[in-house]
Amino acid sequence: MSVLVNKNSKVIVQGFTGSEGSFHAQQMIEYGTNLVGGVTPGKGGTTHLDRPVFNTVAEAVQKTNADVSIIFVPPAFAADAIMEAADAGIKVVICITEGIPVRDMIYAKDYVKKRSVTLIGPNCPGVITPEEAKVGIMPGFVFKKGKIGIVSKSGTLTYEAADQVVKAGFGISTAIGIGGDPIIGTTTKEAVELLMNDPETEGIIMIGEIGGQLEAEAARWIKANAKKPVVGFIAGQTAPPGRRMGHAGAIVGGADDTAAAKMKIMAECGIHVVQSPADIGETMAKALKKQLA
Amino acid sequence: MNIHEYQAKEILKKYKVKIGEGLYANSAESAVEAAKKLQELTGTDIFVVKAQIHAGGRGKGKFVGTEHRGVMIAKSIEEVREKATQMLGNTLVTIQTGPSGKVVNQLLIAANVYQKGATEPKELYMSILLDRGTGKDVIIASTEGGMDIEEVAHSTPELIFKEFIDPAVGLQGFQARKIAFNLGLQGNAFKDMVKFVTSLYEAYKGSDASMMEINPVLKTSDDQILAVDAKVSLDDNALYRHPDLATYRDITEEDPLEVEAGENHLNYVKLDGNVGCMVNGAGLAMATMDVIKLAGGEPANFLDVGGGANAKTVEAGFRIILKDPNVKAILINVFGGIVRCDRVANGVVEAYKNIGNINIPIIVRLQGTNAEEGAKIINESGLKVRSAVILKDAAKLVTEALSA
């Protein structure tokens, strides 16, 4: 078991022949992901990285039975790519692209929701189930196999957390990069829920950022449903209000979406909140020990 | 991207949202010209002189060392000249500018719209923005115009009305009518409000705005509905499809270091602390700022060098951080994935040598791909740079550097 992607996932790449798509497709193949082909409109019928290229996602699904897609197309065309994947019957759509207009995402999110498709991202590092499938841009070697699930809005901070977990003697079941945009397909709560219900996951790390209410929503859900220890961190304790900190969604809008406010709610809901990102691994180790004692 | 009130009103006008007439000015002369033209256009004898800066609270804000406000009434054309002179070139401090304030170089001269008449003028509130929780646009309206809406939401939440827009079909007529009824309007004012909301939503959608706030919306004494003020932010990611709106960018409103960073494709936000930082990835960059604080420092900036950190970006980042005189130490934190740590280390050493004269301690924390090779390069460089692999150790080095 694992969540979202595993060794049986048949993955296609949208924006397959572009520079980003090519580079990361190659990396995913080397990792061992079952990458069955890709889509680049106008290049159908050719071969790229020893895999077939299709003009449309529909054709790719028909010929390869793909069920997972990863999107690298430029921001102006990314929402269209998300909807194309959903329409073609892809079950899990992972969008890496950063910089998609918010209006496009309002439409795309509504579109995938009505088709019961799981969208991860956009503006995310993707999803990895170690030793089974890497569908993203993360450095695979950091993620040793194990029983800790990670949900995170950030890319490199996810790698940091995974590295600490491994150094603390554990490993990763599945790491889900949900993305740092104001509109994302899968929320913190939904991703935590997947890991909470995964029998192979024994502990969950939840990494959030300033801005929005996703962590508070997840915390309340955890309070009512937690069966496993959750360690939480919110980046941006020192961020000033009203300034966008890199990610489009990372902006303090009011008193209730600061790091301090989120950490308070998370602690009240029984999450092991760390003040320093350097303590994520150790805190998870302690929480698991306590659970067993 | 934030824009000025006069620019926001240009957008509204394009979408047929009724606004209080006004004209742009950037000198006392052009202010007088604008007032004369407005008089011809509207017949008004009373004008409102409004400072154009990217910050709210102008009406209550004061110019440094005076009692002059950022929004002032002028009862004659001569008074327009006087008020304009009091504002232009001077620094306005409002609740949103911070204590250093902002220099006013541009004005909007507006016609008075609060004339007495058949009915009392009434100030209302309206805004449209994204509701992140539902992923839908929401229209927020209130009978309590001209006030701080967060205050209204806190003290009288029953006077705030929200209407969520279905992405598939957009704003519907019944929703526009509901808003107008909720605001207690009748007759022509009701009809005008339905048009106003509908056009405002079109303007919001059509310009890819991330926020439009009209506070106040005025019901005039002759039962018209119009926008007296307008605050608009545009979605940066959508500017590529609005070349006309992209020209609204006013770089004099931005921090010069942030402008320079943008030109180098670096994501930089200037802060007030004493420890600079350079990081790959926005989340890790914020987390690194938090580490600095916990180590006893204050972050001097947010700086995300992105996924393609190389010698050139590292050097550009260094130069920008070093221009801030408050910086007493720099922490570089890179988690190598696709980016190789040995390359980043070489970049740091090269940049350090190119810049020369760096007299503050530099701490480089490299982790991930080729981390050990990276640390070796830093340690053997002979430069005043200390390296760390574990984040905790980097934090300790920051504390040491600050207490040295």
XYZ file of C-alpha atoms in Angstrom, chain A residues 23-24 27 75-76 99-104 106-107 109-110 113-114 134 137-139 141-142 153-154 156-157 159-160 163-164 167 181-183 209-212 233-240 243-251 253-254 257 275-279 282, chain B residues 130-137 150 166-168 201 204-206 208-210 235-238 240-241 258 267-271 279-291 293-294 298-299 301-302 304 333 335-338 365 367-370 389-392:
130
model
C 15.012 16.387 -18.029
C 12.652 15.249 -15.311
C 15.212 11.360 -13.986
C 1.934 28.508 -17.169
C -0.202 29.967 -19.961
C 2.958 30.825 -12.278
C -0.484 29.782 -13.559
C -2.980 32.694 -13.525
C -5.411 32.373 -10.601
C -8.434 32.735 -12.906
C -7.317 29.717 -14.946
C -10.485 28.684 -10.544
C -11.877 27.062 -13.702
C -10.158 23.221 -10.029
C -13.915 23.338 -10.597
C -13.678 18.415 -8.926
C -16.774 17.659 -11.006
C 8.750 9.187 -8.220
C 11.126 16.775 -9.456
C 12.493 15.832 -6.028
C 15.956 14.280 -5.567
C 17.982 9.542 -3.114
C 16.907 11.673 -0.134
C 3.434 23.169 0.520
C 7.133 23.604 -0.165
C 13.106 22.064 -0.739
C 11.608 22.137 2.764
C 13.564 17.434 1.078
C 14.872 18.915 4.320
C 16.454 14.063 5.116
C 15.916 14.629 8.842
C 18.820 10.690 9.685
C -0.394 28.541 -4.852
C -3.590 30.194 -3.565
C -5.655 27.519 -5.348
C 3.260 28.206 5.232
C 1.755 31.567 6.078
C -1.433 32.464 4.170
C -4.836 30.796 3.855
C 5.793 23.156 11.100
C 4.699 26.460 9.567
C 7.279 28.416 7.587
C 7.198 32.195 7.788
C 7.104 33.027 11.509
C 9.229 36.082 10.697
C 7.414 37.112 7.505
C 5.879 40.614 7.567
C 4.188 40.726 1.599
C 4.245 37.752 -0.749
C 7.107 35.448 0.251
C 8.031 33.745 -3.016
C 5.055 31.416 -3.311
C 1.956 33.084 -4.718
C -0.089 31.847 -1.761
C 2.415 32.723 0.979
C 1.068 36.035 2.166
C -3.742 38.532 4.910
C -5.114 38.877 8.425
C -3.285 33.202 8.737
C 9.334 26.094 16.242
C 12.491 25.295 14.291
C 12.537 23.385 11.018
C 15.757 21.774 12.309
C 13.717 19.794 14.875
C 13.885 14.421 16.160
C -10.671 35.040 -4.297
C -11.922 32.913 -1.423
C -9.016 30.512 -1.035
C -11.034 27.976 0.947
C -13.614 27.336 -1.762
C -11.485 28.280 -4.766
C -14.263 30.657 -5.861
C -14.547 34.402 -6.260
C -12.253 44.275 9.067
C -19.943 29.585 -9.372
C -16.892 29.257 -11.684
C -18.894 27.452 -14.345
C -17.483 41.656 -11.645
C -12.549 42.037 -12.037
C -12.686 39.007 -14.320
C -11.636 40.800 -17.483
C -7.472 39.276 -14.063
C -7.622 41.230 -10.824
C -6.777 39.463 -7.596
C -2.578 38.922 -10.736
C 1.114 39.089 -11.741
C 0.861 35.668 -13.356
C -1.822 36.918 -15.759
C 1.205 38.512 -19.941
C -2.299 38.655 -21.419
C 13.771 44.435 -4.829
C 12.840 36.577 -5.558
C 13.868 39.065 -2.857
C 11.940 40.844 -0.125
C 13.745 43.454 1.952
C 13.261 43.199 5.719
C 18.158 29.990 -0.072
C 16.828 27.738 -2.822
C 13.071 27.418 -2.614
C 10.488 29.743 -1.073
C 9.403 27.479 1.785
C 12.962 26.704 2.853
C 13.776 30.412 2.546
C 10.993 31.318 4.990
C 12.086 28.466 7.264
C 15.666 29.759 7.147
C 14.464 33.204 8.236
C 12.761 31.493 11.174
C 16.009 29.676 12.007
C 15.354 34.436 14.493
C 15.585 31.393 16.784
C 16.617 38.988 12.801
C 16.281 38.167 9.095
C 15.631 39.619 3.819
C 13.803 36.825 2.066
C 14.868 32.590 -3.059
C 21.149 27.545 2.883
C 19.325 21.866 -0.245
C 20.770 20.355 -3.363
C 18.455 18.256 -5.442
C 18.842 18.953 -9.094
C 24.981 25.286 4.740
C 22.907 19.579 2.078
C 21.728 17.069 -0.494
C 23.431 16.201 -3.782
C 27.251 16.304 -3.390
C 25.783 20.319 6.740
C 23.068 19.997 9.384
C 20.588 22.869 9.755
C 21.062 22.888 13.551
